[in-house]
Amino acid sequence: MAGKKVLIVYAHQEPRSLNGSLKDVAVAELSQQGCAVTVSDLYAMNFEPRATGRDITGTLSNPGFFNYSVETHEAYKKRSLSSDIVEEQKKLQEADLVIFQFPLYWFSVPAVLKGWMDRVLCQGFAFDFPGSYDDGLLKGKLAILSLTTAGTASMYSKTGVNGDFRYFLWPLQRYQQIPSSENCSTISCKIISLERVWMASLRCLGTSQSSTQGLSLLLPCF
């Protein structure tokens, strides 16, 4: 991984949380491996999650009827997207690896991270028609979902009270091009030792694995 660029899109309010610790350890581990690591701390940045007309700085293609997808596509082509979107797109374009670090909120990503995806991954930049799924415009990059659940692993199994997490995360993974499942452990371990990150994070929190009710999950996507 030496010489590679890594972007961590981090969505948690508390720096001393398990998510914050996992983010900090990932930064330290990857930096030690020679990676250039950038963090987009969405809460600290006060990132705007709402997709509105303010995301277009130029003239709308159809002022009489606002269609966000159409207008941002046209704005991307005309280079008239708002500066915060452009900045995040630049980080993403330069990254070889993207890590999404977040807690599971109602079986999905927190609103601020959903807003980041809605606004940053616009048509023309992340996908097009044709140019989606297997032929997406970010094809060739590696991304990882690293998340906590505040529940035990058994709660997110096929017979658990919350259901199998692989099912409700599937749209997120599928849209962002997850490699085949048999490659997951190989890809992840080449990047970072998962056990090392987990245990180091627990040490930072001053707790033990047995006393932690949280599931940290790393899944390759894109």
PDB file of C-alpha atoms in Angstrom:
ATOM      1  CA  MET A   1       0.000   0.000   0.000  1.00  0.00           C
ATOM      2  CA  ALA A   2       3.028   2.298   0.134  1.00  0.00           C
ATOM      3  CA  GLY A   3       2.470   5.413  -1.948  1.00  0.00           C
ATOM      4  CA  LYS A   4      -1.286   4.844  -2.220  1.00  0.00           C
ATOM      5  CA  LYS A   5      -3.824   7.551  -1.408  1.00  0.00           C
ATOM      6  CA  VAL A   6      -6.597   6.787   1.057  1.00  0.00           C
ATOM      7  CA  LEU A   7      -9.750   8.781   1.765  1.00  0.00           C
ATOM      8  CA  ILE A   8     -11.677   8.090   4.979  1.00  0.00           C
ATOM      9  CA  VAL A   9     -15.236   9.438   4.926  1.00  0.00           C
ATOM     10  CA  TYR A  10     -16.047   9.545   8.626  1.00  0.00           C
ATOM     11  CA  ALA A  11     -19.527  10.079  10.036  1.00  0.00           C
ATOM     12  CA  HIS A  12     -19.692  10.192  13.831  1.00  0.00           C
ATOM     13  CA  GLN A  13     -20.244  13.080  16.223  1.00  0.00           C
ATOM     14  CA  GLU A  14     -17.905  11.918  19.015  1.00  0.00           C
ATOM     15  CA  PRO A  15     -14.129  11.675  18.447  1.00  0.00           C
ATOM     16  CA  ARG A  16     -13.765   9.340  21.464  1.00  0.00           C
ATOM     17  CA  SER A  17     -16.340   6.855  20.162  1.00  0.00           C
ATOM     18  CA  LEU A  18     -15.503   3.405  18.808  1.00  0.00           C
ATOM     19  CA  ASN A  19     -15.983   4.800  15.305  1.00  0.00           C
ATOM     20  CA  GLY A  20     -13.590   7.633  16.116  1.00  0.00           C
ATOM     21  CA  SER A  21     -11.072   5.164  17.479  1.00  0.00           C
ATOM     22  CA  LEU A  22     -11.342   2.929  14.422  1.00  0.00           C
ATOM     23  CA  LYS A  23     -10.806   5.964  12.207  1.00  0.00           C
ATOM     24  CA  ASP A  24      -7.764   7.088  14.202  1.00  0.00           C
ATOM     25  CA  VAL A  25      -6.185   3.635  14.178  1.00  0.00           C
ATOM     26  CA  ALA A  26      -6.804   3.272  10.433  1.00  0.00           C
ATOM     27  CA  VAL A  27      -5.081   6.618   9.848  1.00  0.00           C
ATOM     28  CA  ALA A  28      -2.105   5.570  11.975  1.00  0.00           C
ATOM     29  CA  GLU A  29      -1.812   2.073  10.470  1.00  0.00           C
ATOM     30  CA  LEU A  30      -2.151   3.164   6.864  1.00  0.00           C
ATOM     31  CA  SER A  31       0.214   6.116   7.357  1.00  0.00           C
ATOM     32  CA  GLN A  32       2.760   3.733   8.844  1.00  0.00           C
ATOM     33  CA  GLN A  33       2.419   1.607   5.716  1.00  0.00           C
ATOM     34  CA  GLY A  34       3.351   4.642   3.620  1.00  0.00           C
ATOM     35  CA  CYS A  35      -0.108   5.732   2.512  1.00  0.00           C
ATOM     36  CA  ALA A  36      -1.198   9.354   2.185  1.00  0.00           C
ATOM     37  CA  VAL A  37      -4.412   9.503   4.235  1.00  0.00           C
ATOM     38  CA  THR A  38      -7.097  12.198   3.991  1.00  0.00           C
ATOM     39  CA  VAL A  39     -10.114  12.316   6.326  1.00  0.00           C
ATOM     40  CA  SER A  40     -13.439  13.925   5.519  1.00  0.00           C
ATOM     41  CA  ASP A  41     -14.933  14.335   9.005  1.00  0.00           C
ATOM     42  CA  LEU A  42     -18.480  15.142   7.935  1.00  0.00           C
ATOM     43  CA  TYR A  43     -19.806  16.336  11.289  1.00  0.00           C
ATOM     44  CA  ALA A  44     -16.723  18.431  12.018  1.00  0.00           C
ATOM     45  CA  MET A  45     -16.938  19.900   8.521  1.00  0.00           C
ATOM     46  CA  ASN A  46     -20.620  20.688   9.084  1.00  0.00           C
ATOM     47  CA  PHE A  47     -21.189  19.023   5.727  1.00  0.00           C
ATOM     48  CA  GLU A  48     -24.509  19.944   4.134  1.00  0.00           C
ATOM     49  CA  PRO A  49     -26.529  16.713   3.645  1.00  0.00           C
ATOM     50  CA  ARG A  50     -29.475  18.263   1.800  1.00  0.00           C
ATOM     51  CA  ALA A  51     -29.596  17.999  -1.984  1.00  0.00           C
ATOM     52  CA  THR A  52     -30.960  21.354  -3.138  1.00  0.00           C
ATOM     53  CA  GLY A  53     -30.687  23.912  -5.907  1.00  0.00           C
ATOM     54  CA  ARG A  54     -27.852  25.567  -4.002  1.00  0.00           C
ATOM     55  CA  ASP A  55     -25.634  22.757  -5.257  1.00  0.00           C
ATOM     56  CA  ILE A  56     -25.696  24.349  -8.715  1.00  0.00           C
ATOM     57  CA  THR A  57     -23.845  27.622  -9.060  1.00  0.00           C
ATOM     58  CA  GLY A  58     -24.713  28.265 -12.693  1.00  0.00           C
ATOM     59  CA  THR A  59     -27.950  28.694 -14.594  1.00  0.00           C
ATOM     60  CA  LEU A  60     -30.463  25.866 -14.314  1.00  0.00           C
ATOM     61  CA  SER A  61     -31.207  23.954 -17.496  1.00  0.00           C
ATOM     62  CA  ASN A  62     -34.921  24.011 -16.631  1.00  0.00           C
ATOM     63  CA  PRO A  63     -35.793  26.801 -14.178  1.00  0.00           C
ATOM     64  CA  GLY A  64     -39.488  25.981 -14.439  1.00  0.00           C
ATOM     65  CA  PHE A  65     -39.235  22.442 -13.040  1.00  0.00           C
ATOM     66  CA  PHE A  66     -36.334  21.492 -10.759  1.00  0.00           C
ATOM     67  CA  ASN A  67     -34.952  17.978 -11.199  1.00  0.00           C
ATOM     68  CA  TYR A  68     -31.930  17.507  -8.935  1.00  0.00           C
ATOM     69  CA  SER A  69     -30.431  14.580 -10.842  1.00  0.00           C
ATOM     70  CA  VAL A  70     -30.707  16.316 -14.211  1.00  0.00           C
ATOM     71  CA  GLU A  71     -29.431  19.666 -12.939  1.00  0.00           C
ATOM     72  CA  THR A  72     -26.405  18.245 -11.104  1.00  0.00           C
ATOM     73  CA  HIS A  73     -25.528  16.167 -14.154  1.00  0.00           C
ATOM     74  CA  GLU A  74     -25.570  19.276 -16.314  1.00  0.00           C
ATOM     75  CA  ALA A  75     -23.713  21.266 -13.634  1.00  0.00           C
ATOM     76  CA  TYR A  76     -21.003  18.611 -13.449  1.00  0.00           C
ATOM     77  CA  LYS A  77     -20.478  18.819 -17.205  1.00  0.00           C
ATOM     78  CA  LYS A  78     -20.402  22.627 -17.028  1.00  0.00           C
ATOM     79  CA  ARG A  79     -18.206  22.645 -13.904  1.00  0.00           C
ATOM     80  CA  SER A  80     -20.800  24.612 -11.996  1.00  0.00           C
ATOM     81  CA  LEU A  81     -21.328  22.421  -8.939  1.00  0.00           C
ATOM     82  CA  SER A  82     -20.913  23.985  -5.487  1.00  0.00           C
ATOM     83  CA  SER A  83     -17.374  24.101  -4.100  1.00  0.00           C
ATOM     84  CA  ASP A  84     -17.974  21.601  -1.285  1.00  0.00           C
ATOM     85  CA  ILE A  85     -19.128  18.956  -3.770  1.00  0.00           C
ATOM     86  CA  VAL A  86     -16.190  19.644  -6.080  1.00  0.00           C
ATOM     87  CA  GLU A  87     -13.755  19.356  -3.174  1.00  0.00           C
ATOM     88  CA  GLU A  88     -15.114  15.954  -2.119  1.00  0.00           C
ATOM     89  CA  GLN A  89     -15.141  14.710  -5.708  1.00  0.00           C
ATOM     90  CA  LYS A  90     -11.496  15.692  -6.050  1.00  0.00           C
ATOM     91  CA  LYS A  91     -10.591  13.744  -2.892  1.00  0.00           C
ATOM     92  CA  LEU A  92     -12.493  10.734  -4.170  1.00  0.00           C
ATOM     93  CA  GLN A  93     -11.004  10.931  -7.650  1.00  0.00           C
ATOM     94  CA  GLU A  94      -7.471  10.997  -6.237  1.00  0.00           C
ATOM     95  CA  ALA A  95      -8.008   8.139  -3.781  1.00  0.00           C
ATOM     96  CA  ASP A  96      -6.965   4.574  -4.470  1.00  0.00           C
ATOM     97  CA  LEU A  97      -8.923   3.381  -1.446  1.00  0.00           C
ATOM     98  CA  VAL A  98     -11.997   4.884   0.243  1.00  0.00           C
ATOM     99  CA  ILE A  99     -13.059   3.848   3.748  1.00  0.00           C
ATOM    100  CA  PHE A 100     -16.564   4.724   4.912  1.00  0.00           C
ATOM    101  CA  GLN A 101     -16.517   4.744   8.734  1.00  0.00           C
ATOM    102  CA  PHE A 102     -19.931   5.064  10.381  1.00  0.00           C
ATOM    103  CA  PRO A 103     -22.434   3.686  12.892  1.00  0.00           C
ATOM    104  CA  LEU A 104     -25.477   1.865  11.562  1.00  0.00           C
ATOM    105  CA  TYR A 105     -28.541   4.141  11.852  1.00  0.00           C
ATOM    106  CA  TRP A 106     -31.899   2.456  11.224  1.00  0.00           C
ATOM    107  CA  PHE A 107     -30.223  -0.219   9.078  1.00  0.00           C
ATOM    108  CA  SER A 108     -28.456   2.323   6.875  1.00  0.00           C
ATOM    109  CA  VAL A 109     -25.867   5.099   6.921  1.00  0.00           C
ATOM    110  CA  PRO A 110     -26.312   8.272   9.025  1.00  0.00           C
ATOM    111  CA  ALA A 111     -28.141  11.106   7.254  1.00  0.00           C
ATOM    112  CA  VAL A 112     -24.988  13.186   6.851  1.00  0.00           C
ATOM    113  CA  LEU A 113     -23.243  10.310   5.036  1.00  0.00           C
ATOM    114  CA  LYS A 114     -26.330   9.604   2.914  1.00  0.00           C
ATOM    115  CA  GLY A 115     -26.287  13.284   1.964  1.00  0.00           C
ATOM    116  CA  TRP A 116     -22.598  13.022   1.049  1.00  0.00           C
ATOM    117  CA  MET A 117     -23.434  10.133  -1.269  1.00  0.00           C
ATOM    118  CA  ASP A 118     -26.464  11.895  -2.753  1.00  0.00           C
ATOM    119  CA  ARG A 119     -24.536  15.074  -3.506  1.00  0.00           C
ATOM    120  CA  VAL A 120     -21.010  13.875  -4.309  1.00  0.00           C
ATOM    121  CA  LEU A 121     -21.768  10.738  -6.342  1.00  0.00           C
ATOM    122  CA  CYS A 122     -23.659  12.538  -9.075  1.00  0.00           C
ATOM    123  CA  GLN A 123     -24.274  11.414 -12.627  1.00  0.00           C
ATOM    124  CA  GLY A 124     -21.330  12.147 -14.857  1.00  0.00           C
ATOM    125  CA  PHE A 125     -18.879  11.749 -11.974  1.00  0.00           C
ATOM    126  CA  ALA A 126     -19.695   8.413 -10.330  1.00  0.00           C
ATOM    127  CA  PHE A 127     -21.959   6.869 -12.944  1.00  0.00           C
ATOM    128  CA  ASP A 128     -23.696   7.469 -16.248  1.00  0.00           C
ATOM    129  CA  PHE A 129     -25.977   5.670 -18.704  1.00  0.00           C
ATOM    130  CA  PRO A 130     -24.273   3.609 -19.917  1.00  0.00           C
ATOM    131  CA  GLY A 131     -21.641   3.506 -17.197  1.00  0.00           C
ATOM    132  CA  SER A 132     -23.099   2.091 -13.998  1.00  0.00           C
ATOM    133  CA  TYR A 133     -22.714  -0.998 -11.827  1.00  0.00           C
ATOM    134  CA  ASP A 134     -20.018  -3.167 -13.470  1.00  0.00           C
ATOM    135  CA  ASP A 135     -19.065  -0.261 -15.748  1.00  0.00           C
ATOM    136  CA  GLY A 136     -19.299   2.522 -13.163  1.00  0.00           C
ATOM    137  CA  LEU A 137     -17.065   5.557 -13.603  1.00  0.00           C
ATOM    138  CA  LEU A 138     -15.190   4.823 -10.359  1.00  0.00           C
ATOM    139  CA  LYS A 139     -14.387   1.299 -11.474  1.00  0.00           C
ATOM    140  CA  GLY A 140     -10.931   0.171 -10.408  1.00  0.00           C
ATOM    141  CA  LYS A 141     -10.981   1.896  -7.029  1.00  0.00           C
ATOM    142  CA  LEU A 142     -11.341  -0.014  -3.786  1.00  0.00           C
ATOM    143  CA  ALA A 143     -13.742   1.025  -1.054  1.00  0.00           C
ATOM    144  CA  ILE A 144     -14.517  -0.438   2.356  1.00  0.00           C
ATOM    145  CA  LEU A 145     -17.557  -0.128   4.591  1.00  0.00           C
ATOM    146  CA  SER A 146     -16.369  -0.091   8.209  1.00  0.00           C
ATOM    147  CA  LEU A 147     -19.340   0.174  10.531  1.00  0.00           C
ATOM    148  CA  THR A 148     -20.552  -0.458  14.054  1.00  0.00           C
ATOM    149  CA  THR A 149     -23.984  -1.771  14.983  1.00  0.00           C
ATOM    150  CA  ALA A 150     -24.373  -1.316  18.770  1.00  0.00           C
ATOM    151  CA  GLY A 151     -25.600  -4.912  18.789  1.00  0.00           C
ATOM    152  CA  THR A 152     -24.239  -8.422  18.887  1.00  0.00           C
ATOM    153  CA  ALA A 153     -23.397 -10.418  15.776  1.00  0.00           C
ATOM    154  CA  SER A 154     -26.240 -12.859  16.509  1.00  0.00           C
ATOM    155  CA  MET A 155     -28.765 -10.001  16.306  1.00  0.00           C
ATOM    156  CA  TYR A 156     -27.749  -9.461  12.672  1.00  0.00           C
ATOM    157  CA  SER A 157     -27.861 -13.092  11.558  1.00  0.00           C
ATOM    158  CA  LYS A 158     -30.515 -14.719   9.377  1.00  0.00           C
ATOM    159  CA  THR A 159     -32.421 -15.758  12.503  1.00  0.00           C
ATOM    160  CA  GLY A 160     -31.579 -12.650  14.549  1.00  0.00           C
ATOM    161  CA  VAL A 161     -34.068 -10.009  15.622  1.00  0.00           C
ATOM    162  CA  ASN A 162     -32.647  -7.476  13.142  1.00  0.00           C
ATOM    163  CA  GLY A 163     -32.208  -9.847  10.215  1.00  0.00           C
ATOM    164  CA  ASP A 164     -29.124 -10.577   8.128  1.00  0.00           C
ATOM    165  CA  PHE A 165     -27.152  -7.346   7.691  1.00  0.00           C
ATOM    166  CA  ARG A 166     -25.911  -8.526   4.301  1.00  0.00           C
ATOM    167  CA  TYR A 167     -29.404  -8.103   2.909  1.00  0.00           C
ATOM    168  CA  PHE A 168     -30.108  -4.548   4.015  1.00  0.00           C
ATOM    169  CA  LEU A 169     -26.567  -3.427   3.123  1.00  0.00           C
ATOM    170  CA  TRP A 170     -26.777  -5.064  -0.305  1.00  0.00           C
ATOM    171  CA  PRO A 171     -28.087  -2.002  -2.227  1.00  0.00           C
ATOM    172  CA  LEU A 172     -25.234   0.105  -0.855  1.00  0.00           C
ATOM    173  CA  GLN A 173     -22.643  -2.534  -1.679  1.00  0.00           C
ATOM    174  CA  ARG A 174     -24.106  -3.378  -5.069  1.00  0.00           C
ATOM    175  CA  TYR A 175     -24.359   0.208  -6.245  1.00  0.00           C
ATOM    176  CA  GLN A 176     -20.759   0.829  -5.260  1.00  0.00           C
ATOM    177  CA  GLN A 177     -19.470  -2.324  -6.952  1.00  0.00           C
ATOM    178  CA  ILE A 178     -18.556  -4.916  -4.336  1.00  0.00           C
ATOM    179  CA  PRO A 179     -16.113  -7.548  -5.582  1.00  0.00           C
ATOM    180  CA  SER A 180     -17.051 -11.213  -5.276  1.00  0.00           C
ATOM    181  CA  SER A 181     -17.405 -12.404  -1.687  1.00  0.00           C
ATOM    182  CA  GLU A 182     -14.599 -14.939  -1.966  1.00  0.00           C
ATOM    183  CA  ASN A 183     -12.150 -12.070  -2.461  1.00  0.00           C
ATOM    184  CA  CYS A 184     -13.260 -10.041   0.568  1.00  0.00           C
ATOM    185  CA  SER A 185     -10.882 -11.347   3.214  1.00  0.00           C
ATOM    186  CA  THR A 186      -7.912 -11.305   0.852  1.00  0.00           C
ATOM    187  CA  ILE A 187      -8.483  -7.704  -0.224  1.00  0.00           C
ATOM    188  CA  SER A 188      -9.144  -6.460   3.313  1.00  0.00           C
ATOM    189  CA  CYS A 189      -6.129  -8.124   4.877  1.00  0.00           C
ATOM    190  CA  LYS A 190      -3.829  -6.781   2.199  1.00  0.00           C
ATOM    191  CA  ILE A 191      -4.822  -3.284   3.249  1.00  0.00           C
ATOM    192  CA  ILE A 192      -4.862  -3.468   7.013  1.00  0.00           C
ATOM    193  CA  SER A 193      -4.905  -6.071   9.766  1.00  0.00           C
ATOM    194  CA  LEU A 194      -8.537  -6.082  10.889  1.00  0.00           C
ATOM    195  CA  GLU A 195      -7.826  -7.740  14.230  1.00  0.00           C
ATOM    196  CA  ARG A 196      -5.017  -5.283  14.891  1.00  0.00           C
ATOM    197  CA  VAL A 197      -7.266  -2.316  14.176  1.00  0.00           C
ATOM    198  CA  TRP A 198     -10.096  -3.717  16.299  1.00  0.00           C
ATOM    199  CA  MET A 199      -7.934  -4.558  19.318  1.00  0.00           C
ATOM    200  CA  ALA A 200      -6.021  -1.280  19.104  1.00  0.00           C
ATOM    201  CA  SER A 201      -9.317   0.574  18.993  1.00  0.00           C
ATOM    202  CA  LEU A 202     -10.545  -1.247  22.082  1.00  0.00           C
ATOM    203  CA  ARG A 203      -7.319  -0.359  23.883  1.00  0.00           C
ATOM    204  CA  CYS A 204      -7.879   3.271  22.981  1.00  0.00           C
ATOM    205  CA  LEU A 205     -11.329   3.048  24.554  1.00  0.00           C
ATOM    206  CA  GLY A 206     -10.001   1.258  27.628  1.00  0.00           C
ATOM    207  CA  THR A 207     -12.362  -1.700  27.229  1.00  0.00           C
ATOM    208  CA  SER A 208     -12.223  -5.318  26.154  1.00  0.00           C
ATOM    209  CA  GLN A 209     -13.689  -7.244  23.265  1.00  0.00           C
ATOM    210  CA  SER A 210     -15.978  -9.244  25.548  1.00  0.00           C
ATOM    211  CA  SER A 211     -17.527  -6.113  27.057  1.00  0.00           C
ATOM    212  CA  THR A 212     -18.153  -4.369  23.736  1.00  0.00           C
ATOM    213  CA  GLN A 213     -21.606  -4.595  22.190  1.00  0.00           C
ATOM    214  CA  GLY A 214     -20.704  -3.625  18.677  1.00  0.00           C
ATOM    215  CA  LEU A 215     -19.895  -5.323  15.448  1.00  0.00           C
ATOM    216  CA  SER A 216     -17.152  -3.844  13.303  1.00  0.00           C
ATOM    217  CA  LEU A 217     -17.558  -4.885   9.709  1.00  0.00           C
ATOM    218  CA  LEU A 218     -15.258  -4.276   6.778  1.00  0.00           C
ATOM    219  CA  LEU A 219     -16.633  -5.005   3.342  1.00  0.00           C
ATOM    220  CA  PRO A 220     -14.957  -4.119   0.038  1.00  0.00           C
ATOM    221  CA  CYS A 221     -17.115  -2.215  -2.421  1.00  0.00           C
ATOM    222  CA  PHE A 222     -16.823  -0.047  -5.591  1.00  0.00           C
TER     223      PHE A 222
END
